[in-house]
Amino acid sequence: VQLQASGGGLVQAGGSLRLSCAASGSIFSIDDMGWYRQAPGKQRELVAAITSGGSTNYADSVKGRFTISRDNAKNTVYLQMNSLKPEDTAVYYCNANIRGIGVRGVRNYWGQGTQVTVSS
């Protein structure tokens, strides 16, 4: 099982980006999925998360600007980022709790990270 993130890039303040993260491999089901970010010199922090049923939660700093969604048929989670600010600059990582086929229990997986840079 692996997670492949894409969609990062350089954007001006006020602009938008959409991140995608697709899970692949021998997957039975996916529970919670989420996006984290880590800025230089800072700890990794939760940006947004979504349950298998579609319930969401967001960091206060992104509420009203970011939207997390998922396509269960495609095993993919998205992060729509609007009204981007320079302080949103970070490496963004996707994360998921996945039940693999033939694997006992749920395991936690991380994507490789995608850079988001917001210029002022």
Coordinates of N, CA, C and O in Angstrom, one line a residue:
V1 N 0.9 -1.2 0.0 CA 0.0 0.0 0.0 C 0.9 1.2 0.0 O 1.9 1.3 0.8
Q2 N 0.5 2.2 -0.8 CA 1.3 3.5 -0.8 C 0.3 4.6 -1.1 O -0.7 4.4 -1.7
L3 N 0.7 5.8 -0.7 CA 0.0 7.0 -0.9 C 0.8 7.9 -1.8 O 2.0 8.1 -1.6
Q4 N 0.2 8.4 -2.9 CA 0.9 9.3 -3.8 C 0.3 10.6 -3.9 O -0.9 10.8 -4.4
A5 N 1.0 11.7 -3.4 CA 0.4 13.0 -3.4 C 0.9 13.8 -4.6 O 2.0 13.6 -5.1
S6 N 0.0 14.8 -5.0 CA 0.4 15.6 -6.1 C -0.4 16.9 -6.0 O -1.3 17.0 -5.2
G7 N 0.0 17.9 -6.8 CA -0.7 19.2 -6.9 C -0.1 20.4 -6.2 O -0.6 21.5 -6.3
G8 N 1.0 20.2 -5.6 CA 1.7 21.3 -5.0 C 2.3 22.3 -6.0 O 2.3 22.0 -7.2
G9 N 2.8 23.4 -5.6 CA 3.4 24.3 -6.5 C 3.6 25.7 -5.9 O 3.5 25.9 -4.7
L10 N 3.9 26.7 -6.7 CA 4.1 28.1 -6.3 C 2.9 28.9 -6.8 O 2.5 28.8 -7.9
V11 N 2.4 29.7 -5.8 CA 1.2 30.5 -6.1 C 1.3 31.8 -5.4 O 2.0 31.9 -4.3
Q12 N 0.7 32.8 -5.9 CA 0.7 34.1 -5.2 C -0.3 34.1 -4.1 O -1.3 33.4 -4.2
A13 N -0.1 35.0 -3.2 CA -1.1 35.1 -2.1 C -2.5 35.5 -2.7 O -2.6 36.3 -3.6
G14 N -3.5 34.8 -2.1 CA -4.8 35.0 -2.6 C -5.2 33.9 -3.6 O -6.4 33.8 -4.0
G15 N -4.2 33.2 -4.1 CA -4.5 32.2 -5.1 C -5.0 30.9 -4.6 O -5.3 30.8 -3.4
S16 N -5.1 29.9 -5.4 CA -5.7 28.6 -5.1 C -4.8 27.5 -5.6 O -4.2 27.6 -6.6
L17 N -4.9 26.4 -4.9 CA -4.2 25.1 -5.3 C -5.1 24.0 -4.9 O -5.8 24.1 -3.9
R18 N -5.0 22.8 -5.6 CA -5.8 21.6 -5.2 C -4.8 20.5 -5.1 O -4.1 20.2 -6.1
L19 N -4.7 19.9 -3.9 CA -3.8 18.8 -3.7 C -4.7 17.5 -3.9 O -5.8 17.5 -3.5
S20 N -4.0 16.4 -4.4 CA -4.6 15.1 -4.5 C -3.7 14.1 -3.9 O -2.5 14.2 -3.9
C21 N -4.3 13.0 -3.3 CA -3.5 11.9 -2.8 C -4.3 10.7 -3.0 O -5.4 10.5 -2.5
A22 N -3.7 9.8 -3.8 CA -4.3 8.5 -4.2 C -3.6 7.4 -3.5 O -2.4 7.3 -3.5
A23 N -4.4 6.5 -2.9 CA -3.9 5.3 -2.2 C -4.0 4.2 -3.2 O -5.0 4.0 -4.0
S24 N -3.0 3.3 -3.2 CA -3.0 2.2 -4.2 C -2.4 1.0 -3.5 O -1.7 1.1 -2.5
G25 N -2.6 -0.2 -4.1 CA -2.1 -1.4 -3.5 C -3.3 -2.3 -3.1 O -4.4 -2.2 -3.6
S26 N -3.0 -3.3 -2.3 CA -4.0 -4.3 -1.9 C -4.8 -3.7 -0.7 O -4.5 -4.0 0.5
I27 N -5.8 -2.9 -1.0 CA -6.6 -2.2 -0.1 C -7.9 -2.8 0.1 O -8.7 -3.1 -0.8
F28 N -8.3 -3.1 1.4 CA -9.6 -3.6 1.7 C -10.6 -2.4 2.0 O -11.7 -2.3 1.4
S29 N -10.1 -1.5 2.8 CA -10.9 -0.3 3.1 C -10.0 0.8 3.6 O -8.9 0.5 4.1
I30 N -10.5 2.0 3.6 CA -9.8 3.1 4.1 C -10.6 3.8 5.1 O -11.8 4.2 4.9
D31 N -10.1 4.1 6.3 CA -10.8 4.8 7.4 C -10.5 6.3 7.2 O -10.7 6.8 6.1
D32 N -10.0 6.9 8.2 CA -9.8 8.4 8.2 C -8.7 8.7 7.2 O -7.7 7.9 7.1
M33 N -8.8 9.8 6.5 CA -7.8 10.3 5.6 C -7.5 11.8 6.0 O -8.5 12.5 6.5
G34 N -6.3 12.3 5.8 CA -6.1 13.7 6.2 C -4.9 14.3 5.5 O -4.1 13.6 4.8
W35 N -4.7 15.6 5.8 CA -3.6 16.3 5.3 C -2.9 17.0 6.5 O -3.6 17.6 7.3
Y36 N -1.6 16.9 6.5 CA -0.8 17.6 7.4 C 0.2 18.5 6.7 O 0.4 18.3 5.5
R37 N 0.8 19.4 7.4 CA 1.9 20.2 6.8 C 3.0 20.5 7.8 O 2.8 20.5 9.0
Q38 N 4.1 20.7 7.2 CA 5.3 21.0 8.0 C 6.1 22.2 7.4 O 6.6 22.0 6.3
A39 N 6.1 23.3 8.1 CA 6.9 24.4 7.6 C 8.3 24.3 8.2 O 8.5 23.7 9.2
P40 N 9.3 25.0 7.5 CA 10.7 24.9 8.0 C 10.8 25.4 9.5 O 10.2 26.4 9.9
G41 N 11.4 24.5 10.3 CA 11.6 24.9 11.7 C 10.4 24.6 12.6 O 10.5 25.0 13.8
K42 N 9.3 24.1 12.0 CA 8.1 23.9 12.8 C 7.7 22.4 12.8 O 8.2 21.6 12.0
Q43 N 6.9 22.1 13.8 CA 6.4 20.7 13.8 C 5.3 20.4 12.8 O 4.7 21.4 12.4
R44 N 5.2 19.2 12.4 CA 4.1 18.8 11.5 C 2.8 19.0 12.2 O 2.6 18.7 13.4
E45 N 1.8 19.6 11.5 CA 0.5 19.9 12.1 C -0.6 19.4 11.2 O -0.5 19.3 10.0
L46 N -1.7 19.0 11.9 CA -2.9 18.6 11.1 C -3.5 19.8 10.5 O -3.7 20.8 11.1
V47 N -3.8 19.7 9.2 CA -4.5 20.7 8.4 C -6.0 20.4 8.4 O -6.9 21.2 8.7
A48 N -6.3 19.2 7.9 CA -7.7 18.8 7.8 C -7.8 17.3 7.7 O -6.9 16.6 7.3
A49 N -8.9 16.8 8.2 CA -9.2 15.3 8.2 C -10.6 15.0 7.8 O -11.5 15.8 8.0
I50 N -10.8 13.8 7.2 CA -12.1 13.4 6.8 C -12.3 11.9 7.1 O -11.4 11.1 6.9
T51 N -13.5 11.6 7.7 CA -13.7 10.2 8.0 C -14.3 9.4 6.8 O -14.6 10.1 5.7
S52 N -14.4 8.1 6.9 CA -15.0 7.4 5.7 C -16.4 7.8 5.4 O -16.8 7.7 4.3
G53 N -17.1 8.3 6.4 CA -18.5 8.8 6.3 C -18.6 10.2 5.8 O -19.7 10.7 5.5
G54 N -17.5 10.9 5.7 CA -17.5 12.3 5.2 C -17.4 13.4 6.2 O -17.5 14.5 5.9
S55 N -17.4 13.0 7.5 CA -17.2 14.1 8.5 C -15.8 14.7 8.4 O -14.9 14.0 8.2
T56 N -15.8 16.0 8.6 CA -14.5 16.7 8.5 C -14.2 17.5 9.7 O -15.0 17.9 10.5
N57 N -12.9 17.8 9.9 CA -12.4 18.8 10.8 C -11.2 19.5 10.3 O -10.5 18.9 9.5
Y58 N -11.0 20.7 10.7 CA -10.0 21.6 10.2 C -9.2 22.3 11.3 O -9.8 22.6 12.3
A59 N -8.0 22.6 11.0 CA -7.2 23.5 11.8 C -7.9 24.9 11.8 O -8.4 25.3 10.7
D60 N -7.9 25.6 12.9 CA -8.5 26.9 12.9 C -7.9 27.8 11.9 O -8.6 28.7 11.3
S61 N -6.6 27.7 11.6 CA -5.9 28.6 10.7 C -6.4 28.5 9.2 O -6.1 29.3 8.4
V62 N -7.1 27.4 8.9 CA -7.5 27.1 7.5 C -9.0 27.1 7.4 O -9.5 27.0 6.2
K63 N -9.8 27.2 8.4 CA -11.2 27.1 8.4 C -11.7 28.2 7.5 O -11.3 29.4 7.6
G64 N -12.7 27.9 6.6 CA -13.3 28.8 5.7 C -12.4 29.0 4.4 O -12.9 29.7 3.5
R65 N -11.2 28.5 4.4 CA -10.4 28.7 3.2 C -10.1 27.4 2.5 O -9.9 27.3 1.3
F66 N -9.9 26.3 3.3 CA -9.5 25.0 2.8 C -10.7 24.1 2.9 O -11.5 24.1 3.8
T67 N -10.9 23.1 1.9 CA -11.9 22.1 1.9 C -11.3 20.8 1.6 O -10.6 20.6 0.6
I68 N -11.5 19.8 2.5 CA -11.1 18.5 2.3 C -12.3 17.6 1.8 O -13.4 17.8 2.2
S69 N -12.0 16.7 0.8 CA -13.0 15.8 0.3 C -12.3 14.5 -0.1 O -11.1 14.4 -0.1
R70 N -13.2 13.5 -0.4 CA -12.6 12.2 -0.8 C -13.5 11.6 -1.8 O -14.7 11.8 -1.8
D71 N -12.9 10.8 -2.6 CA -13.6 9.9 -3.6 C -13.3 8.5 -3.2 O -12.2 8.0 -3.5
N72 N -14.2 7.8 -2.5 CA -14.0 6.5 -2.0 C -13.8 5.5 -3.1 O -13.1 4.5 -3.0
A73 N -14.4 5.7 -4.3 CA -14.3 4.8 -5.4 C -12.9 4.8 -6.0 O -12.4 3.9 -6.6
K74 N -12.2 6.0 -5.8 CA -10.9 6.2 -6.4 C -9.8 6.1 -5.3 O -8.6 6.3 -5.6
N75 N -10.2 5.9 -4.0 CA -9.3 5.8 -2.9 C -8.4 7.1 -2.9 O -7.2 7.1 -2.6
T76 N -9.1 8.2 -3.1 CA -8.3 9.5 -3.2 C -8.9 10.5 -2.3 O -10.1 10.6 -2.1
V77 N -8.0 11.3 -1.7 CA -8.4 12.5 -0.9 C -7.9 13.7 -1.5 O -6.8 13.7 -2.1
Y78 N -8.7 14.8 -1.4 CA -8.3 16.1 -2.0 C -8.3 17.2 -0.9 O -8.9 17.1 0.1
L79 N -7.5 18.2 -1.2 CA -7.5 19.4 -0.4 C -7.6 20.6 -1.3 O -6.6 20.9 -2.0
Q80 N -8.7 21.3 -1.3 CA -8.9 22.5 -2.1 C -8.4 23.6 -1.2 O -9.0 23.8 -0.1
M81 N -7.4 24.4 -1.6 CA -6.9 25.5 -0.8 C -7.2 26.8 -1.6 O -6.6 27.0 -2.7
N82 N -8.0 27.7 -1.0 CA -8.3 29.0 -1.5 C -7.8 30.1 -0.6 O -7.5 29.8 0.5
S83 N -7.7 31.3 -1.2 CA -7.2 32.4 -0.4 C -5.9 32.1 0.3 O -5.8 32.4 1.5
L84 N -5.0 31.6 -0.4 CA -3.7 31.1 0.2 C -3.0 32.3 0.7 O -3.0 33.4 0.2
K85 N -2.3 32.1 1.8 CA -1.4 33.1 2.5 C 0.0 32.6 2.6 O 0.3 31.4 2.5
P86 N 1.0 33.6 2.7 CA 2.4 33.1 2.8 C 2.6 32.2 3.9 O 3.4 31.3 3.8
E87 N 1.9 32.3 5.0 CA 2.0 31.4 6.1 C 1.5 30.0 5.9 O 1.7 29.1 6.7
D88 N 0.9 29.8 4.7 CA 0.5 28.4 4.3 C 1.6 27.6 3.7 O 1.5 26.4 3.4
T89 N 2.7 28.3 3.4 CA 3.9 27.7 2.8 C 4.4 26.6 3.7 O 4.7 26.8 4.9
A90 N 4.5 25.4 3.1 CA 4.9 24.2 3.8 C 5.0 23.0 2.9 O 4.5 23.1 1.7
V91 N 5.6 21.9 3.4 CA 5.4 20.6 2.7 C 4.1 20.0 3.2 O 4.0 19.9 4.5
Y92 N 3.3 19.6 2.3 CA 2.0 19.0 2.7 C 2.1 17.5 2.5 O 2.5 17.0 1.5
Y93 N 1.6 16.8 3.6 CA 1.7 15.3 3.6 C 0.2 14.8 3.7 O -0.5 15.2 4.5
C94 N -0.1 13.8 2.9 CA -1.3 13.1 3.1 C -1.1 11.9 4.1 O 0.0 11.4 4.1
N95 N -2.2 11.5 4.7 CA -2.1 10.4 5.7 C -3.4 9.6 5.7 O -4.5 10.2 5.4
A96 N -3.3 8.3 5.9 CA -4.5 7.5 5.8 C -4.4 6.3 6.7 O -3.3 5.7 6.8
N97 N -5.5 5.9 7.3 CA -5.6 4.6 8.1 C -6.2 3.6 7.2 O -7.4 3.8 6.8
I98 N -5.5 2.6 6.8 CA -5.9 1.7 5.8 C -5.9 0.2 6.3 O -4.9 -0.2 6.9
R99 N -6.9 -0.5 5.9 CA -7.0 -1.9 6.1 C -6.6 -2.6 4.8 O -7.3 -2.5 3.8
G100 N -5.5 -3.3 4.9 CA -5.0 -4.0 3.7 C -5.6 -5.4 3.6 O -6.0 -6.0 4.6
I101 N -5.7 -5.9 2.4 CA -6.2 -7.2 2.1 C -5.2 -8.2 2.7 O -4.0 -8.2 2.4
G102 N -5.8 -9.1 3.5 CA -4.9 -10.1 4.2 C -4.0 -9.6 5.3 O -3.2 -10.4 5.8
V103 N -4.3 -8.4 5.7 CA -3.5 -7.8 6.8 C -4.4 -7.6 8.0 O -5.5 -7.1 7.9
R104 N -3.9 -8.0 9.2 CA -4.7 -7.9 10.4 C -4.7 -6.4 10.8 O -3.6 -5.8 11.0
G105 N -5.8 -5.8 11.1 CA -5.9 -4.5 11.7 C -5.7 -3.4 10.7 O -5.6 -3.6 9.5
V106 N -5.7 -2.1 11.3 CA -5.5 -0.9 10.5 C -4.1 -0.4 10.6 O -3.5 -0.4 11.7
R107 N -3.5 0.0 9.5 CA -2.1 0.6 9.5 C -2.2 2.0 9.0 O -3.0 2.4 8.2
N108 N -1.3 2.8 9.5 CA -1.2 4.2 9.2 C -0.1 4.4 8.1 O 1.0 3.9 8.3
Y109 N -0.5 5.2 7.1 CA 0.4 5.4 6.0 C 0.6 6.9 5.7 O -0.4 7.7 5.9
W110 N 1.8 7.3 5.2 CA 2.1 8.7 4.9 C 2.4 8.7 3.4 O 3.1 7.9 2.9
G111 N 2.0 9.8 2.7 CA 2.5 10.1 1.4 C 3.8 10.8 1.4 O 4.4 11.1 2.5
Q112 N 4.4 11.0 0.3 CA 5.8 11.5 0.2 C 5.9 13.0 0.4 O 7.0 13.5 0.5
G113 N 4.8 13.7 0.5 CA 4.9 15.2 0.7 C 5.0 15.9 -0.6 O 5.6 15.5 -1.6
T114 N 4.3 17.1 -0.7 CA 4.3 17.9 -1.8 C 4.5 19.4 -1.4 O 3.8 19.8 -0.4
Q115 N 5.4 20.1 -2.0 CA 5.7 21.5 -1.6 C 4.6 22.5 -2.0 O 4.3 22.5 -3.2
V116 N 4.2 23.3 -1.1 CA 3.3 24.4 -1.4 C 4.0 25.7 -1.0 O 4.4 25.8 0.2
T117 N 4.2 26.6 -1.9 CA 4.9 27.9 -1.7 C 4.0 29.0 -2.1 O 3.5 29.1 -3.2
V118 N 3.7 29.9 -1.1 CA 2.8 31.0 -1.4 C 3.6 32.3 -1.3 O 4.2 32.6 -0.2
S119 N 3.7 33.0 -2.4 CA 4.5 34.3 -2.4 C 3.6 35.5 -2.0 O 2.5 35.5 -2.4
S120 N 4.3 36.4 -1.4 CA 3.5 37.6 -1.0 C 3.5 38.7 -2.0 O 4.2 38.6 -3.0

